[in-house]
Amino acid sequence: MQGYTEAIFRSAINRIGGIGVFYAPFIRIENGEIRKKYFADIAPENNRGLQVVPQVLANSAADILQVANAVAAMGYTELNWNLGCPFPMVAKRQLGAGLLPYPEKIDSILTEVEARSDISLSVKMRTGYLSPDEIWPVLDVLNRHKIKEIIVHPQIGKQMYNGEADSSVLPEIIAKAAHPVAYNGDIRTAEQAHLLIEKNPTVTHLMIGRGLLCNPFLALEIAGQTLNGYNRRNLLMNFVGTIAERQLDHLQGAGHFLQKMTTYWEYWSAMFDDAHRALKTIKKCRTVEEYTDKVQDIVLGWKMNSIE
Ligand SMILES: Cc1cc2nc3c(=O)[nH]c(=O)nc-3n(C[C@H](O)[C@H](O)[C@H](O)COP(=O)(O)O)c2cc1C
């Protein structure tokens, strides 16, 4: 997720555990070039001990190939193609979910990429841009190509991030897909994850976005691990503290730092009974020291909704 799950976040949450693979935020070609920040984010030295799959947002074989070659030179063997991004500025240019109404274009892009690259390509897609029926012709196209895996987020692009993913369509997608299928969308609890796997035992994995931002322990919980309150608070303090430390090194000035940490707390506050007051407390901080003190108060002292 752009702005959240870059290398600093990935390394910190990996210390909590439970996550198998990290899909890095998408890389795009701008004016014929890949911006340096994208390289830094997936550079092996910034992702030690993590299994990372880079992702590309593109609507031409040339752009995918440029990114494929760049990531292959860094040692990556898989590239994920984003056919899910719903933002109008993206979609109206036939990028992300905006490419789903054009299966013939997807077909010709895949034909050219396959002919000119050895990279193992996986796809992350919504079920459509304007209609959830758009997935079926796209699936027919994907079935004819060499695709490592299809990660389905069953919402249409026009819904943006509103409403809920419709996991009831997953069995039909799995039945019709010639490739392994993974699931993404609105997994917020271990119970939801277990139910989804029970109903779809062949689903290869679950990709989780906002659920892990709201609860960094979610992957552990899905794996069946329980933590007592003491361990949970300590791990959380370490996680939040590590991100703060690295962001302080990375960002210029207290203002940028506080802004960045507030965007994280828009999700992290959900761990506390009084989420609203937690976020308000963070938003009021004016210095790094004040932020550090308040975070310690909140993480070590405030009632957490996951701790009795
Ligand atoms: C701020 C933001 C940034 C995102 N960036 C990406 C991205 O770069 N690549 C991607 O595949 N999905 C991206 N997503 C979508 C998520 O990966 C995911 O598909 C979506 O949030 C639904 O899953 P969730 O309910 O588990 O969050 C982003 C979502 C948000 C809210």
Coordinates of C-alpha atoms and ligand atoms in Angstrom, one line a residue:
M1 CA 0.0 0.0 0.0
Q2 CA 1.5 3.2 -1.2
G3 CA 2.6 5.5 1.7
Y4 CA 2.3 2.8 4.3
T5 CA 3.9 -0.6 3.6
E6 CA 7.2 0.5 2.2
A7 CA 10.5 -1.2 3.3
I8 CA 10.6 0.5 6.8
F9 CA 7.1 -0.8 7.6
R10 CA 7.7 -4.3 6.1
S11 CA 10.9 -4.8 8.1
A12 CA 9.2 -3.7 11.4
I13 CA 6.1 -5.8 11.0
N14 CA 8.2 -8.8 9.9
R15 CA 9.6 -8.8 13.4
I16 CA 6.1 -9.4 14.8
G17 CA 5.8 -12.3 12.4
G18 CA 3.2 -14.4 10.6
I19 CA 3.6 -12.9 7.1
G20 CA 4.9 -15.0 4.3
V21 CA 5.3 -12.7 1.3
F22 CA 5.3 -8.9 1.0
Y23 CA 3.9 -7.3 -2.2
A24 CA 5.7 -4.0 -2.5
P25 CA 3.7 -0.9 -3.5
F26 CA 3.5 -0.5 -7.3
I27 CA 6.3 0.8 -9.5
R28 CA 5.4 2.9 -12.5
I29 CA 7.3 4.3 -15.4
E30 CA 7.2 8.1 -15.4
N31 CA 8.7 9.9 -18.5
G32 CA 10.3 6.7 -19.6
E33 CA 12.1 6.2 -16.3
I34 CA 11.7 4.4 -13.0
R35 CA 12.0 6.9 -10.1
K36 CA 14.9 6.2 -7.6
K37 CA 12.5 5.9 -4.6
Y38 CA 11.1 2.8 -6.2
F39 CA 14.5 1.2 -6.4
A40 CA 15.3 2.1 -2.8
D41 CA 12.1 0.5 -1.6
I42 CA 12.8 -2.9 -3.1
A43 CA 16.7 -2.8 -2.8
P44 CA 17.7 -6.1 -1.2
E45 CA 19.7 -4.2 1.5
N46 CA 16.5 -2.5 2.7
N47 CA 14.6 -5.8 2.7
R48 CA 16.9 -8.2 4.5
G49 CA 15.1 -11.3 5.6
L50 CA 11.9 -10.5 3.8
Q51 CA 10.4 -12.3 0.9
V52 CA 9.3 -9.4 -1.4
V53 CA 7.4 -9.4 -4.7
P54 CA 7.7 -6.1 -6.6
Q55 CA 4.6 -4.8 -8.4
V56 CA 4.1 -2.9 -11.6
L57 CA 1.4 -0.5 -12.7
A58 CA 1.5 -0.4 -16.5
N59 CA -0.6 -0.7 -19.6
S60 CA 2.0 -1.6 -22.2
A61 CA 4.4 -4.5 -22.6
A62 CA 7.3 -2.0 -23.0
D63 CA 6.7 -0.6 -19.5
I64 CA 6.2 -4.0 -17.9
L65 CA 9.4 -5.2 -19.6
Q66 CA 11.4 -2.2 -18.4
V67 CA 10.3 -2.8 -14.8
A68 CA 10.8 -6.6 -15.2
N69 CA 14.3 -6.1 -16.4
A70 CA 15.1 -3.7 -13.6
V71 CA 13.8 -5.9 -10.8
A72 CA 15.4 -9.0 -12.4
A73 CA 18.7 -7.2 -12.3
M74 CA 18.1 -6.8 -8.5
G75 CA 17.6 -10.5 -8.1
Y76 CA 13.8 -10.7 -8.3
T77 CA 12.2 -13.6 -10.2
E78 CA 8.6 -12.6 -9.8
L79 CA 6.7 -9.4 -10.8
N80 CA 3.1 -8.7 -9.9
W81 CA 1.0 -6.8 -12.4
N82 CA -1.5 -4.4 -10.8
L83 CA -5.0 -4.6 -12.4
G84 CA -6.8 -3.4 -9.3
C85 CA -5.8 0.3 -8.6
P86 CA -9.2 2.2 -8.7
F87 CA -8.1 5.8 -8.5
P88 CA -9.8 7.8 -11.4
M89 CA -6.5 9.4 -12.4
V90 CA -5.0 5.9 -12.9
A91 CA -8.1 4.1 -14.2
K92 CA -9.1 6.6 -16.8
R93 CA -5.7 6.1 -18.4
Q94 CA -6.4 2.3 -18.7
L95 CA -4.1 1.5 -15.9
G96 CA -4.9 -0.7 -12.8
A97 CA -8.6 -1.6 -12.7
G98 CA -9.1 0.7 -15.7
L99 CA -7.6 -1.9 -18.0
L100 CA -10.1 -4.7 -17.0
P101 CA -12.7 -3.7 -19.6
Y102 CA -10.1 -4.3 -22.3
P103 CA -9.2 -8.0 -22.3
E104 CA -7.9 -8.0 -25.8
K105 CA -5.3 -5.4 -24.8
I106 CA -4.4 -7.5 -21.7
D107 CA -4.0 -10.4 -24.1
S108 CA -1.6 -8.6 -26.5
I109 CA 0.5 -7.2 -23.6
L110 CA 0.9 -10.7 -22.1
T111 CA 1.8 -12.2 -25.4
E112 CA 4.6 -9.7 -25.8
V113 CA 5.9 -9.9 -22.2
E114 CA 6.0 -13.7 -22.4
A115 CA 8.0 -13.6 -25.6
R116 CA 10.5 -11.2 -24.3
S117 CA 11.0 -11.9 -20.6
D118 CA 11.6 -14.9 -18.3
I119 CA 10.1 -13.2 -15.3
S120 CA 7.4 -15.1 -13.5
L121 CA 4.3 -12.8 -13.7
S122 CA 1.5 -12.8 -11.2
V123 CA -1.6 -10.6 -11.4
K124 CA -3.5 -8.7 -8.8
M125 CA -7.0 -7.8 -10.0
R126 CA -10.4 -6.5 -9.1
T127 CA -13.4 -8.2 -10.6
G128 CA -14.0 -5.3 -12.9
Y129 CA -13.9 -1.6 -13.4
L130 CA -17.6 -0.8 -14.1
S131 CA -19.1 -4.3 -13.7
P132 CA -18.1 -7.4 -11.8
D133 CA -18.8 -9.4 -15.0
E134 CA -15.7 -8.0 -16.6
I135 CA -13.6 -10.6 -14.8
W136 CA -14.8 -13.5 -17.0
P137 CA -13.4 -12.5 -20.3
V138 CA -10.2 -11.3 -18.5
L139 CA -10.0 -14.7 -16.8
D140 CA -10.3 -16.4 -20.3
V141 CA -7.3 -14.4 -21.4
L142 CA -5.3 -15.1 -18.3
N143 CA -6.0 -18.8 -18.7
R144 CA -4.3 -18.8 -22.1
H145 CA -1.1 -17.3 -20.7
K146 CA 1.7 -18.3 -18.3
I147 CA 0.6 -16.7 -15.0
K148 CA 2.1 -17.7 -11.7
E149 CA -1.0 -16.7 -9.6
I150 CA -4.0 -14.5 -9.7
I151 CA -4.8 -12.5 -6.6
V152 CA -8.4 -11.5 -6.7
H153 CA -9.9 -8.5 -4.9
P154 CA -13.6 -9.0 -5.6
Q155 CA -14.8 -5.4 -5.8
I156 CA -15.1 -3.2 -8.9
G157 CA -12.9 -0.2 -9.4
K158 CA -15.8 2.2 -9.4
Q159 CA -16.4 1.3 -5.7
M160 CA -12.9 2.6 -4.8
Y161 CA -12.4 1.5 -1.2
N162 CA -16.1 1.8 -0.2
G163 CA -18.3 -1.2 0.5
E164 CA -17.1 -4.7 1.1
A165 CA -15.3 -7.3 -1.0
D166 CA -17.7 -10.0 -2.2
S167 CA -15.9 -13.2 -1.4
S168 CA -19.0 -15.3 -2.5
V169 CA -17.7 -15.1 -6.1
L170 CA -14.4 -16.8 -5.2
P171 CA -15.4 -20.4 -5.7
E172 CA -16.6 -19.6 -9.3
I173 CA -13.3 -17.8 -10.0
I174 CA -11.2 -20.7 -8.6
A175 CA -13.3 -23.2 -10.7
K176 CA -12.8 -21.2 -13.9
A177 CA -9.2 -20.2 -13.4
A178 CA -6.4 -22.3 -14.9
H179 CA -3.9 -20.7 -12.4
P180 CA -3.6 -20.7 -8.6
V181 CA -5.9 -18.1 -7.0
A182 CA -5.2 -16.0 -3.9
Y183 CA -7.7 -13.8 -2.2
N184 CA -7.6 -10.2 -1.1
G185 CA -10.2 -7.9 0.5
D186 CA -11.7 -7.0 4.0
I187 CA -10.0 -9.7 6.1
R188 CA -10.1 -8.1 9.5
T189 CA -10.1 -11.0 11.9
A190 CA -8.6 -14.5 12.2
E191 CA -12.2 -15.9 12.2
Q192 CA -12.9 -14.3 8.8
A193 CA -9.7 -15.7 7.4
H194 CA -10.4 -19.2 8.7
L195 CA -13.9 -19.2 7.3
L196 CA -12.7 -18.1 3.9
I197 CA -10.1 -20.8 3.8
E198 CA -12.6 -23.4 5.0
K199 CA -15.0 -22.4 2.2
N200 CA -12.1 -22.2 -0.4
P201 CA -9.5 -24.8 0.6
T202 CA -7.5 -24.4 -2.6
V203 CA -7.0 -20.7 -2.2
T204 CA -3.2 -20.3 -2.2
H205 CA -2.9 -17.4 0.2
L206 CA -4.6 -14.4 1.7
M207 CA -3.3 -10.9 0.9
I208 CA -4.1 -8.5 3.6
G209 CA -3.9 -4.7 3.5
R210 CA -5.9 -2.6 5.9
G211 CA -6.5 -5.4 8.3
L212 CA -2.8 -5.7 9.1
L213 CA -2.4 -1.9 9.4
C214 CA -5.3 -1.9 11.9
N215 CA -3.9 -4.9 13.7
P216 CA -0.2 -5.8 13.2
F217 CA -0.8 -9.1 15.0
L218 CA -3.5 -10.3 12.5
A219 CA -1.2 -12.6 10.6
L220 CA 0.0 -14.2 13.8
E221 CA -3.6 -14.7 15.0
I222 CA -4.5 -16.3 11.6
A223 CA -1.6 -18.7 12.2
G224 CA -3.1 -19.6 15.5
Q225 CA -0.6 -17.9 17.8
T226 CA -1.9 -16.1 20.9
L227 CA 0.0 -13.4 22.8
N228 CA -0.7 -12.2 26.4
G229 CA -1.3 -8.6 27.0
Y230 CA 2.2 -7.9 28.3
N231 CA 3.9 -9.4 25.2
R232 CA 1.4 -7.8 22.9
R233 CA 2.1 -4.3 24.3
N234 CA 5.9 -4.8 24.3
L235 CA 5.9 -6.1 20.7
L236 CA 3.7 -3.2 19.7
M237 CA 5.9 -0.6 21.4
N238 CA 8.9 -2.1 19.6
F239 CA 7.0 -2.1 16.2
V240 CA 5.7 1.5 16.5
G241 CA 9.1 2.7 18.0
T242 CA 11.1 1.1 15.2
I243 CA 9.0 2.7 12.5
A244 CA 9.3 6.1 14.2
E245 CA 13.1 5.8 14.5
R246 CA 13.6 4.8 10.9
Q247 CA 11.1 7.5 9.6
L248 CA 13.0 10.1 11.7
D249 CA 16.2 9.2 9.8
H250 CA 14.4 9.0 6.5
L251 CA 12.2 12.2 6.6
Q252 CA 13.3 15.8 6.7
G253 CA 12.1 17.6 9.8
A254 CA 9.6 17.1 12.6
G255 CA 6.7 18.3 10.6
H256 CA 7.0 15.6 8.0
F257 CA 7.7 13.0 10.6
L258 CA 4.6 13.9 12.6
Q259 CA 2.4 14.0 9.5
K260 CA 3.7 10.5 8.5
M261 CA 3.1 9.0 11.9
T262 CA -0.4 10.5 12.0
T263 CA -1.3 8.7 8.8
Y264 CA -0.2 5.4 10.5
W265 CA -2.2 6.2 13.6
E266 CA -5.3 6.6 11.5
Y267 CA -5.1 2.8 11.4
W268 CA -3.2 2.0 14.6
S269 CA -5.7 3.9 16.8
A270 CA -8.2 1.1 15.9
M271 CA -6.3 -1.1 18.4
F272 CA -7.5 0.9 21.3
D273 CA -10.9 1.1 22.9
D274 CA -11.0 4.8 22.6
A275 CA -9.6 5.0 19.0
H276 CA -11.0 8.5 18.4
R277 CA -9.1 9.9 21.5
A278 CA -5.9 8.0 20.6
L279 CA -5.8 9.6 17.1
K280 CA -6.7 13.0 18.5
T281 CA -3.9 12.8 21.0
I282 CA -1.4 12.0 18.3
K283 CA -2.7 14.7 16.0
K284 CA -2.2 17.3 18.8
C285 CA 1.6 16.5 19.1
R286 CA 3.8 19.3 18.0
T287 CA 7.3 17.9 18.7
V288 CA 9.0 14.5 18.3
E289 CA 9.5 14.3 22.1
E290 CA 5.8 14.9 22.7
Y291 CA 4.9 12.3 20.1
T292 CA 7.3 9.8 21.8
D293 CA 5.8 10.4 25.3
K294 CA 2.2 10.1 24.1
V295 CA 2.8 6.9 22.2
Q296 CA 4.4 5.4 25.3
D297 CA 1.3 6.4 27.3
I298 CA -1.1 5.0 24.7
V299 CA 0.7 1.8 23.8
L300 CA 1.7 0.8 27.3
G301 CA -1.3 2.1 29.3
W302 CA -4.5 2.6 27.3
K303 CA -7.1 -0.2 27.1
M304 CA -6.7 -2.2 24.0
N305 CA -9.7 -3.9 22.5
S306 CA -7.8 -7.2 22.0
I307 CA -6.7 -7.4 25.6
E308 CA -9.1 -8.4 28.4
Ligands
LIG1 C1 -3.7 3.8 0.6 C2 -3.7 2.6 -0.2 C3 -2.7 2.2 -1.1 C4 -2.7 1.1 -1.8 N1 -1.7 0.8 -2.7 C5 -1.7 -0.4 -3.4 C6 -0.6 -0.8 -4.2 O1 0.4 -0.1 -4.4 N2 -0.7 -2.0 -4.9 C7 -1.8 -2.9 -4.7 O2 -1.9 -4.0 -5.2 N3 -2.8 -2.5 -3.9 C8 -2.8 -1.3 -3.2 N4 -3.8 -1.0 -2.4 C9 -5.0 -1.9 -2.3 C10 -4.8 -3.0 -1.3 O3 -3.7 -3.8 -1.6 C11 -6.0 -3.9 -1.2 O4 -6.2 -4.5 -2.4 C12 -7.3 -3.2 -0.7 O5 -7.0 -2.3 0.4 C13 -8.3 -4.3 -0.2 O6 -7.7 -5.2 0.7 P1 -7.8 -4.9 2.3 O7 -9.3 -4.9 2.6 O8 -7.1 -6.1 2.9 O9 -7.1 -3.6 2.6 C14 -3.8 0.2 -1.7 C15 -4.9 0.5 -0.8 C16 -4.8 1.7 -0.1 C17 -6.0 2.0 0.8

